[in-house]
Amino acid sequence: MLLEKEDNTEVEAAVRQESQRLAQLHGYCALDTPPDKLCDQVTQLACSMFDVEIALVALVDEHRQWFKSRVGLEVSETPRADSFCNHAIQTRHGMVVTDALQDARFSRHALVTGAPFIRFYAGAPLVTPQGLSLGTLCIIDSRPRPDFGASQFAQLNQLAAIVMERLEQLRNRGYIDHVTALPNRARLMEVLRVRGHARPGASGADAAVAVDICPREYLFDMVKALGWDYAEGFLMEVSRTLRRVLGTLPLYRVTTTTFVYLDETAPAQRRRRIADIEQRFTPALEFQGIPHLLDIAIGVLPMEEDVSGGDVVRSLLTVIDVSREEGVSPRLFESVHAEKQRYAFWLLAALPMALTTPDELVLHFQPKVRLRDGACVGVEALIRWHHPIHGNIPPDVFIPLAEKTGQIRQVTAWVLRQVVAQVARWLKSGRALPVAFNASARDFDSDELRELLAQQLKLHKVPPALIEIEFTEHAMANHPQQVRQRVQALRELGVKVAIDDFGAGFSNLSYLKNIPADTMKIDRSFIHRLLDDEADQLIVPSILHLAHNLGFSVVAEGLESERTATLLRHLGCDYGQGYAIARPMPLAELEAWLERRG
Ligand code: C2E
Ligand code: CA
Ligand code: CA
């Protein structure tokens, strides 16, 4: 009984040691890397020094041995189970087999009785400073070598020490995150590049999983309050915690707060692992007596497609963003929506490019007319994305996505620049045409919009009153006070402000009396059935009444028929916009339309 227990403990210790060994091996980031000149020189030297056919720098991975350098052998890896090196690394001092046929352990071994007919093997272990063997520098021959003695083996060990020194050097050369000693983003990209997804989800199970341990601001606050040393220690603790769950799965640190691991196990096991990670970080991670309530976000990206390392990392960071934004974690991109989400990923990845490629994004303009006399009082700029391969991508599709990831700020900046420049061109040709553009909730997170607008107005010498900014109630949802101040600041530049899609949102009317706007645009959902829907016939006049009492002029959106326009004019609505008047049009068409109207 006692004996059995001891056996068990020994087995457990061996398993633990092996998983530490593998973790260290992966930490060296040497597997599947390009050849190294110095390692090659060592194997060539070993061949001539000891007069053997084969010399290898063999790294013993979980199921294979991979050769960082090889002389006399064609293949770059072989199964671990068959290998002599697997035996050699079990002993601290390596292994010499002077004649395999005379050695009971190997005399029936397939590599001895068959090709390459190994008779002689000597393997010197590649030992890390922590005393673990990553693999060997080994020499092999098809002749027995009874003459190979202790002094030769000592020389081989010296060469192994040189190789080990080299592996250390390579490790420290840009692939290692200096805080956690984990491989970094560059290394992850390299690994993904080498794998090239050559074995796309053999078990349907290849996935990259990103764990963002806390919002970046949390870590920065920690640095401010407790210093870098503490924060670095904390990150170490995080990486140790993840390691405990992940065992030998390769782990990378890709941004200040984001860790990524590659998981090739079956989906059920993968889910358990994710649950385990979540559990370890809730309720709090304690470090040096301080509990940290971390808001971790997890994103999973299946990799059955041919995507580049850069795409994987970017997509993962997007998943993390979205999962933070929506408070859903883990966010698994393998649900029924995978197609849609992959498309969304693709869109988000393509958007930055579109923003800098001429003519991929263009503005269309939809006229707004005064209902009383039909005069055009301005136009609304609406963005259009013509992708060279994927064709037209509607704003309803990419704008909401860009809003989720914050890319909308770049979109708004792009639109703003175009709009101001266009207004300036029209002015030069004698046309003072007001143009409205759409801003999103995120544009009110900072003063950037106002600063850019002020700068562009000045640059193009455009009177501010010719520019109008439309924003929805949605922008008010989170920080109404702050948004109110920012809207006010915009208005102080002299530009006009409109409340867009009024009635479509949650319509908390109380914000209306405080919002410094000029115009209210009634959402088209109230307008398009106005002729038939009794409820809308009650609601629209009351909105008009309310808006006018608060001092707003009113635009009805989505006017699709003449009759609706007439009814609205009778109800006292000031302006209209919709297909009945004109569709959004490219610049040239709009100019022709304006000419026709005189
Ligand atoms: P929106 O700001 O409410 O823009 C009006 C939308 O209604 C436009 O759709 C326009 O084509 C459509 N529309 C105009 N008249 C009618 C009509 O009579 N009937 C119907 N059924 N629809 C009409 P579009 O251009 O597809 O844009 C959709 C939304 O995408 C916009 O709604 C706006 O929220 C967003 N968007 C478009 N361009 C931009 C932009 O540059 N920046 C931002 N942040 N959002 C934009
Ligand atoms: Ca609008
Ligand atoms: Ca609208």
XYZ file of C-alpha atoms and ligand atoms in Angstrom:
646
model
C 0.000 0.000 0.000
C 2.700 2.366 1.135
C 4.804 1.372 -1.822
C 2.014 2.150 -4.244
C 1.639 5.574 -2.724
C 5.332 6.281 -3.116
C 5.129 5.134 -6.684
C 2.341 7.563 -7.273
C 4.240 10.458 -5.783
C 7.203 9.627 -7.935
C 5.057 9.518 -11.040
C 3.474 12.811 -10.094
C 6.874 14.399 -9.555
C 8.030 13.145 -12.947
C 4.929 14.515 -14.638
C 5.440 17.853 -12.926
C 9.075 17.954 -13.940
C 8.213 17.118 -17.549
C 5.606 19.844 -17.754
C 8.109 22.348 -16.331
C 10.620 21.171 -18.889
C 8.186 21.638 -21.753
C 7.155 25.058 -20.505
C 10.820 26.104 -20.441
C 11.440 24.650 -23.860
C 8.548 26.654 -25.306
C 9.819 29.699 -23.462
C 13.069 29.500 -25.436
C 11.037 30.050 -28.604
C 13.475 27.935 -30.562
C 11.091 25.348 -32.020
C 10.261 25.772 -35.698
C 12.650 28.686 -36.127
C 14.979 29.248 -39.091
C 18.459 27.664 -39.054
C 21.162 29.369 -37.027
C 24.691 29.700 -38.363
C 26.459 29.106 -35.071
C 24.459 25.972 -34.261
C 25.223 24.699 -37.761
C 28.925 25.332 -37.241
C 28.817 23.315 -34.027
C 27.156 20.288 -35.662
C 29.619 20.419 -38.570
C 32.496 20.650 -36.123
C 31.118 17.695 -34.140
C 30.922 15.583 -37.305
C 34.551 16.184 -38.197
C 35.896 16.103 -34.616
C 34.340 12.735 -33.857
C 34.293 11.386 -37.400
C 30.589 10.549 -37.449
C 27.881 10.636 -40.143
C 25.210 12.468 -38.235
C 25.245 15.365 -35.743
C 22.098 17.041 -34.451
C 20.888 19.770 -32.146
C 17.704 18.006 -31.088
C 14.997 19.742 -29.045
C 12.662 17.276 -27.387
C 9.092 18.584 -27.653
C 5.962 16.905 -26.264
C 5.527 14.402 -29.079
C 8.464 15.013 -31.374
C 12.099 15.929 -31.495
C 12.786 18.899 -33.696
C 16.247 19.652 -35.059
C 17.521 23.174 -34.700
C 20.573 22.050 -36.640
C 21.350 18.814 -38.468
C 24.149 17.289 -40.498
C 23.631 13.974 -42.269
C 19.855 13.767 -41.793
C 17.103 14.734 -44.211
C 14.090 15.163 -41.956
C 13.563 18.150 -39.669
C 11.727 16.230 -36.965
C 11.000 12.679 -35.859
C 8.572 11.185 -33.334
C 9.754 11.533 -29.778
C 8.782 8.008 -28.779
C 11.351 6.413 -31.098
C 14.179 8.731 -30.260
C 17.452 7.986 -28.509
C 17.483 11.593 -27.331
C 14.390 10.950 -25.269
C 16.508 8.548 -23.228
C 19.486 10.886 -23.147
C 17.543 13.761 -21.573
C 16.311 11.557 -18.732
C 19.845 11.508 -17.315
C 21.576 14.648 -16.192
C 24.835 13.722 -17.873
C 23.581 12.407 -21.184
C 24.018 8.995 -22.719
C 26.608 7.072 -24.722
C 25.751 3.869 -26.592
C 28.989 2.591 -28.116
C 27.299 -0.355 -29.853
C 23.513 -0.450 -29.988
C 23.431 -4.095 -30.972
C 25.190 -4.953 -27.715
C 22.875 -2.789 -25.620
C 19.765 -4.550 -24.321
C 17.792 -1.251 -24.379
C 18.316 -0.680 -28.081
C 19.291 -3.924 -29.779
C 15.753 -4.431 -31.113
C 15.058 -0.757 -31.770
C 13.599 -0.029 -35.227
C 16.293 2.556 -36.002
C 18.942 -0.018 -35.124
C 17.541 -3.030 -36.944
C 16.356 -0.849 -39.862
C 17.452 2.418 -41.514
C 19.508 4.380 -40.566
C 20.977 1.283 -38.759
C 22.241 3.182 -35.748
C 25.123 1.476 -33.968
C 26.665 4.407 -32.167
C 24.940 7.241 -30.331
C 26.250 9.903 -27.945
C 23.970 12.637 -26.655
C 25.083 15.532 -24.443
C 22.105 17.270 -22.821
C 21.283 20.934 -23.416
C 20.798 21.971 -19.822
C 19.129 25.253 -18.805
C 20.405 27.264 -15.857
C 17.465 25.752 -13.931
C 18.842 22.276 -14.569
C 16.248 21.058 -17.106
C 17.227 19.397 -20.376
C 15.699 20.878 -23.498
C 17.236 18.246 -25.766
C 20.697 17.182 -26.822
C 23.642 17.779 -29.017
C 24.024 14.262 -30.337
C 26.243 12.361 -32.722
C 25.217 9.162 -34.512
C 26.996 6.629 -36.666
C 26.225 3.333 -38.362
C 29.498 1.903 -37.095
C 30.036 0.896 -33.464
C 32.510 3.120 -31.614
C 34.100 1.194 -28.732
C 36.880 3.817 -28.734
C 34.516 6.664 -27.719
C 35.633 7.383 -24.160
C 35.114 9.836 -21.307
C 37.386 12.536 -22.719
C 35.522 12.610 -26.049
C 32.212 12.723 -24.237
C 33.480 15.653 -22.171
C 34.305 17.460 -25.433
C 30.831 16.764 -26.754
C 29.430 18.219 -23.543
C 31.511 21.348 -24.042
C 30.047 21.778 -27.497
C 26.576 21.259 -26.010
C 27.304 24.074 -23.560
C 28.105 26.364 -26.516
C 24.801 25.444 -28.171
C 22.960 26.136 -24.927
C 24.628 29.522 -24.608
C 23.490 30.264 -28.144
C 19.889 29.264 -27.406
C 19.968 31.690 -24.484
C 21.208 34.454 -26.750
C 18.581 33.784 -29.380
C 15.864 33.759 -26.789
C 16.780 37.179 -25.532
C 16.890 38.633 -28.981
C 13.514 40.317 -29.367
C 11.156 37.416 -28.912
C 10.840 37.656 -25.193
C 8.703 39.919 -23.097
C 11.091 41.242 -20.488
C 8.534 41.598 -17.729
C 7.092 38.088 -17.710
C 9.828 36.282 -19.678
C 7.038 34.920 -21.869
C 7.367 34.930 -25.650
C 5.931 38.159 -27.037
C 3.696 39.270 -29.869
C 6.527 39.139 -32.435
C 7.129 35.548 -31.483
C 3.437 34.661 -31.725
C 3.294 36.125 -35.231
C 6.400 34.151 -36.148
C 4.908 30.909 -34.837
C 1.668 31.502 -36.737
C 3.637 32.321 -39.839
C 5.690 29.140 -39.637
C 2.661 26.968 -38.971
C 1.002 28.839 -41.806
C -2.002 26.881 -40.709
C -0.482 24.065 -42.691
C -2.477 21.732 -40.539
C -5.741 23.616 -40.332
C -7.558 22.312 -37.304
C -6.683 18.682 -37.828
C -9.172 17.912 -35.087
C -11.293 20.947 -35.890
C -9.920 22.299 -32.677
C -7.189 24.841 -33.384
C -7.990 28.081 -31.642
C -6.223 31.165 -30.394
C -7.528 32.388 -27.071
C -6.876 35.894 -25.780
C -7.164 36.735 -22.108
C -7.218 40.430 -21.316
C -6.739 40.582 -17.576
C -8.018 44.075 -16.948
C -8.747 47.301 -18.784
C -5.480 49.048 -19.610
C -6.427 52.019 -17.415
C -6.559 49.721 -14.414
C -2.930 48.753 -14.886
C -1.872 52.339 -15.487
C -3.642 53.386 -12.304
C -1.824 50.588 -10.505
C 1.498 51.911 -11.795
C 0.622 55.408 -10.641
C -0.476 54.276 -7.203
C 2.011 51.484 -6.485
C 4.874 51.880 -8.943
C 6.249 49.861 -11.857
C 7.958 47.276 -9.683
C 4.672 46.346 -8.126
C 2.856 46.273 -11.467
C 5.554 44.070 -12.981
C 5.350 41.698 -10.041
C 1.611 41.654 -10.490
C 1.947 40.769 -14.173
C 4.312 37.954 -13.219
C 1.692 36.678 -10.809
C -0.894 36.801 -13.580
C 1.339 34.861 -15.926
C 2.034 32.261 -13.215
C -1.689 31.913 -12.592
C -2.375 31.399 -16.281
C 0.483 28.926 -16.489
C -1.053 26.852 -13.740
C -4.224 26.441 -15.778
C -2.549 26.048 -19.130
C 0.185 23.570 -18.275
C 2.322 23.212 -21.354
C 0.134 25.123 -23.816
C 2.236 27.908 -25.307
C 1.454 31.278 -23.728
C 2.354 34.702 -25.120
C 2.077 38.244 -23.854
C 0.891 40.398 -26.731
C -0.046 43.759 -25.196
C 0.351 45.354 -21.776
C -2.636 43.476 -20.425
C -3.356 40.785 -23.025
C -2.091 37.217 -22.981
C -2.714 34.754 -25.800
C -2.465 30.989 -25.881
C -2.898 28.484 -28.641
C -5.219 25.622 -27.882
C -5.330 22.526 -30.007
C -7.548 20.464 -27.753
C -11.160 19.534 -28.405
C -13.825 22.261 -27.973
C -15.222 20.778 -24.744
C -11.813 20.742 -23.116
C -11.111 24.207 -24.402
C -14.316 25.495 -22.800
C -13.421 23.877 -19.486
C -10.050 25.547 -19.589
C -11.624 28.941 -20.214
C -14.043 28.411 -17.331
C -11.076 27.475 -15.185
C -9.254 30.675 -16.091
C -12.325 32.750 -15.295
C -12.624 31.033 -11.959
C -8.999 31.720 -11.031
C -9.462 35.425 -11.626
C -12.754 35.778 -9.792
C -13.512 37.072 -7.291
C -10.064 38.636 -6.771
C -6.401 38.010 -7.507
C -4.290 38.810 -4.507
C -0.765 40.101 -4.912
C 1.375 41.227 -1.970
C -1.671 41.439 0.224
C -3.664 43.618 -2.142
C -6.736 41.999 -3.729
C -7.360 42.945 -7.353
C -10.876 42.634 -8.662
C -9.981 42.128 -12.270
C -12.482 42.522 -15.007
C -11.078 39.883 -17.342
C -12.270 39.534 -20.916
C -11.701 36.421 -22.984
C -11.953 36.050 -26.741
C -11.665 32.897 -28.789
C -10.738 32.767 -32.434
C -10.977 29.486 -34.327
C -8.221 29.320 -36.903
C -9.479 27.015 -39.569
C -8.894 29.672 -42.163
C -5.817 30.798 -43.927
C -5.171 33.962 -41.968
C -1.885 35.681 -41.284
C -0.368 36.084 -37.829
C -1.082 39.803 -37.974
C -4.754 39.154 -38.689
C -5.014 36.704 -35.813
C -3.572 39.168 -33.338
C -5.641 42.055 -34.638
C -8.804 39.985 -34.657
C -8.177 38.791 -31.125
C -7.713 42.326 -29.896
C -10.971 43.231 -31.609
C -12.768 40.349 -29.926
C -11.452 41.591 -26.622
C -12.657 45.125 -27.376
C -16.087 43.876 -28.313
C -16.362 41.601 -25.330
C -15.412 44.476 -23.000
C -17.826 46.777 -24.742
C -20.719 44.358 -24.518
C -19.757 42.873 -21.180
C -19.954 39.358 -22.607
C -17.027 37.107 -21.767
C -15.846 34.691 -22.927
C -16.697 35.762 -26.377
C -16.602 32.724 -28.574
C -16.278 33.338 -32.250
C -17.435 29.898 -33.096
C -21.125 30.348 -32.487
C -23.820 30.221 -35.140
C -22.893 33.763 -35.962
C -19.370 32.814 -36.909
C -19.885 33.726 -40.542
C -21.275 37.098 -39.712
C -18.622 37.713 -37.125
C -15.865 36.705 -39.442
C -17.252 39.135 -41.955
C -17.328 41.752 -39.225
C -13.696 41.017 -38.402
C -12.801 41.277 -41.983
C -14.598 44.610 -42.297
C -12.895 46.059 -39.275
C -9.528 44.921 -40.509
C -10.195 46.456 -43.945
C -11.509 49.788 -42.677
C -8.195 51.469 -41.793
C -6.996 50.703 -45.299
C -10.172 52.129 -46.818
C -9.664 55.334 -44.852
C -6.372 55.930 -46.598
C -7.170 54.599 -50.086
C -8.508 57.243 -52.455
C -12.088 56.660 -53.638
C -12.859 53.630 -51.512
C -14.896 55.806 -49.206
C -17.004 58.549 -50.742
C -19.726 60.872 -49.578
C -23.196 60.975 -51.025
C -25.446 63.917 -50.315
C -29.157 63.984 -49.615
C -31.014 67.313 -49.929
C -33.143 68.755 -47.183
C -35.949 71.084 -48.295
C -38.214 73.665 -46.701
C -41.718 72.212 -46.897
C -43.345 75.618 -47.260
C -41.723 76.386 -50.645
C -39.572 73.410 -51.544
C -36.317 75.378 -51.332
C -33.214 73.292 -50.676
C -31.821 74.431 -47.349
C -28.902 72.088 -47.145
C -27.695 68.535 -47.623
C -26.759 65.646 -45.357
C -23.465 63.892 -46.083
C -23.789 60.105 -45.931
C -20.792 57.837 -46.204
C -20.489 55.110 -48.843
C -17.891 52.320 -48.932
C -17.103 50.813 -52.313
C -14.772 47.936 -51.683
C -12.746 46.911 -54.766
C -13.585 43.224 -54.231
C -16.557 43.089 -51.926
C -18.548 45.811 -53.591
C -20.784 48.238 -51.738
C -20.822 47.861 -47.995
C -23.801 49.727 -46.505
C -23.173 52.168 -43.652
C -25.764 50.291 -41.563
C -23.302 47.396 -41.584
C -19.931 48.974 -40.934
C -20.850 52.083 -38.934
C -22.255 50.140 -35.949
C -19.161 47.911 -35.985
C -16.803 50.848 -36.151
C -18.747 52.372 -33.265
C -18.066 49.326 -31.139
C -14.356 49.412 -31.648
C -13.735 53.118 -31.566
C -12.669 53.200 -35.230
C -15.658 55.478 -35.735
C -13.542 58.406 -34.550
C -11.318 58.024 -37.606
C -14.393 57.680 -39.815
C -15.926 60.861 -38.399
C -12.625 62.681 -38.826
C -12.494 61.551 -42.437
C -16.070 62.691 -43.110
C -15.493 65.996 -41.345
C -12.439 66.833 -43.457
C -14.265 65.974 -46.670
C -17.324 67.971 -45.696
C -15.471 71.142 -44.774
C -13.346 70.937 -47.921
C -16.471 70.446 -50.058
C -18.270 73.379 -48.473
C -15.191 75.479 -49.228
C -15.193 74.366 -52.886
C -18.869 75.240 -53.234
C -18.262 78.618 -51.648
C -15.540 79.328 -54.176
C -17.976 78.597 -56.972
C -20.500 80.945 -55.409
C -22.733 78.421 -53.658
C -23.294 78.724 -49.898
C -24.760 75.296 -49.183
C -25.027 74.072 -45.568
C -23.863 70.480 -45.081
C -24.726 68.198 -42.169
C -22.691 65.182 -41.103
C -23.291 62.418 -38.570
C -21.345 62.061 -35.337
C -21.471 59.045 -33.026
C -21.516 58.572 -29.281
C -17.788 57.891 -29.220
C -17.067 61.235 -30.827
C -18.199 62.839 -27.594
C -15.673 60.960 -25.462
C -13.047 63.624 -26.027
C -12.475 67.129 -27.373
C -10.940 65.808 -30.583
C -14.007 66.472 -32.711
C -14.194 70.095 -31.674
C -10.464 70.612 -32.134
C -10.419 69.069 -35.587
C -13.485 70.995 -36.625
C -12.049 74.317 -35.437
C -8.818 73.566 -37.259
C -10.508 72.582 -40.532
C -12.888 75.557 -40.496
C -9.920 77.840 -40.106
C -7.852 76.046 -42.725
C -10.572 76.266 -45.370
C -11.957 79.610 -44.182
C -15.463 78.211 -43.973
C -18.162 80.073 -42.005
C -19.125 77.696 -39.157
C -22.861 78.230 -39.714
C -22.614 76.215 -42.948
C -21.739 73.078 -40.978
C -24.239 71.025 -39.012
C -23.546 68.052 -36.742
C -26.220 65.380 -36.311
C -26.139 63.125 -33.297
C -28.653 60.716 -31.802
C -30.140 60.329 -28.353
C -27.932 57.311 -28.076
C -24.919 59.612 -27.678
C -26.539 60.979 -24.509
C -27.108 57.595 -22.943
C -23.978 57.192 -20.846
C -22.641 60.561 -19.783
C -25.392 63.071 -20.572
C -23.722 65.877 -18.667
C -20.412 65.472 -20.425
C -22.015 65.157 -23.839
C -24.099 68.245 -23.176
C -20.943 70.231 -22.419
C -19.203 68.980 -25.538
C -22.211 69.776 -27.729
C -22.281 73.222 -26.205
C -18.581 73.666 -26.954
C -19.198 72.690 -30.583
C -22.017 75.127 -30.820
C -19.787 77.859 -29.481
C -17.671 77.406 -32.585
C -20.750 78.626 -34.458
C -21.755 75.340 -36.066
C -25.335 74.043 -35.996
C -26.432 71.005 -34.078
C -29.269 68.565 -34.834
C -30.813 65.768 -32.823
C -31.004 62.837 -35.247
C -33.508 59.948 -35.313
C -35.648 61.526 -32.634
C -38.087 59.007 -31.188
C -36.173 55.953 -32.332
C -34.197 55.508 -29.147
C -35.148 55.270 -25.538
C -36.563 58.811 -25.659
C -35.903 60.074 -22.238
C -37.548 63.397 -22.793
C -35.909 65.094 -19.854
C -32.641 65.523 -21.735
C -34.389 67.571 -24.398
C -34.797 70.688 -22.330
C -31.091 70.846 -21.600
C -29.641 69.942 -24.927
C -28.241 72.897 -26.825
C -29.489 71.955 -30.315
C -30.947 73.936 -33.208
C -32.877 71.242 -35.006
C -34.751 68.047 -34.301
C -35.056 65.344 -36.946
C -38.069 63.106 -36.434
C -37.149 59.488 -37.078
C -38.482 58.002 -40.279
C -40.258 55.207 -38.397
C -42.919 57.810 -37.396
C -43.117 59.309 -40.841
C -43.361 56.513 -43.335
C -46.767 55.213 -42.168
C -48.091 58.597 -41.147
C -50.945 58.486 -43.687
C -52.314 55.188 -42.352
C -51.249 54.851 -38.760
C -53.531 56.523 -36.249
C -50.996 56.360 -33.471
C -48.409 58.123 -35.603
C -51.033 60.722 -36.500
C -51.277 61.507 -32.799
C -47.605 61.266 -31.976
C -46.123 63.360 -34.776
C -48.140 66.533 -34.018
C -47.192 66.255 -30.347
C -43.530 65.879 -31.181
C -43.806 68.938 -33.435
C -45.479 70.880 -30.697
C -42.930 69.860 -28.115
C -39.972 70.594 -30.391
C -41.246 74.000 -31.396
C -41.937 74.924 -27.797
C -38.372 74.031 -26.940
C -37.162 76.256 -29.769
C -36.067 73.605 -32.279
C -36.844 73.688 -35.941
C -38.076 70.313 -37.160
C -37.053 68.044 -40.034
C -39.187 65.044 -40.988
C -36.973 62.190 -42.178
C -37.927 59.450 -44.591
C -40.491 61.331 -46.652
C -41.449 58.769 -49.233
C -44.536 60.362 -50.745
C -45.826 63.742 -51.818
C -48.952 63.258 -49.741
C -46.971 62.734 -46.557
C -45.058 65.914 -47.348
C -48.291 67.836 -47.791
C -49.712 66.490 -44.534
C -46.548 67.430 -42.664
C -46.593 70.933 -44.119
C -50.133 71.329 -42.789
C -49.019 70.067 -39.402
C -46.431 72.854 -39.342
C -43.299 70.800 -39.889
C -40.484 73.026 -41.180
C -38.311 70.789 -43.338
C -38.343 67.419 -45.012
C -35.832 64.882 -46.249
C -36.564 61.626 -48.049
C -36.821 59.657 -51.248
C -39.886 61.657 -52.306
C -37.641 64.698 -52.535
C -34.347 63.125 -53.503
C -32.249 60.078 -52.718
C -28.708 60.460 -51.434
C -26.588 61.171 -54.525
C -22.957 61.320 -55.561
C -21.482 64.780 -55.826
C -21.960 65.244 -59.585
C -25.587 64.111 -59.445
C -26.324 66.393 -56.552
C -24.861 69.343 -58.428
C -27.038 68.529 -61.444
C -30.071 68.241 -59.162
C -29.292 71.622 -57.594
C -28.898 73.177 -61.065
C -32.289 71.842 -62.120
C -33.934 73.294 -59.015
C -32.356 76.635 -59.833
P -29.284 58.522 -40.849
O -28.303 59.477 -40.277
O -30.643 58.517 -40.234
O -29.341 58.790 -42.391
C -30.489 58.729 -43.137
C -30.629 57.395 -43.741
O -31.942 57.241 -44.235
C -29.714 57.203 -44.960
O -29.352 55.858 -45.014
C -30.650 57.541 -46.098
O -30.257 56.949 -47.302
C -31.939 56.938 -45.616
N -33.091 57.579 -46.219
C -33.201 58.825 -46.676
N -34.432 59.047 -47.145
C -35.144 57.913 -46.984
C -36.493 57.515 -47.274
O -37.297 58.244 -47.780
N -36.851 56.246 -46.929
C -35.995 55.395 -46.358
N -36.423 54.157 -46.056
N -34.712 55.726 -46.065
C -34.295 56.989 -46.375
P -27.879 55.420 -45.176
O -27.125 56.385 -46.005
O -27.891 53.985 -45.554
O -27.303 55.570 -43.732
C -27.780 54.810 -42.699
C -27.238 55.302 -41.390
O -25.828 55.096 -41.333
C -27.422 56.778 -41.195
O -28.717 57.033 -40.743
C -26.394 57.059 -40.144
O -26.847 56.657 -38.889
C -25.293 56.130 -40.578
N -24.317 56.896 -41.371
C -24.279 57.161 -42.670
N -23.208 57.904 -42.984
C -22.572 58.143 -41.822
C -21.389 58.857 -41.452
O -20.711 59.490 -42.261
N -21.033 58.847 -40.134
C -21.785 58.196 -39.187
N -21.370 58.231 -37.923
N -22.885 57.542 -39.501
C -23.281 57.506 -40.797
Ca -28.351 61.606 -39.934
Ca -31.656 60.064 -39.225
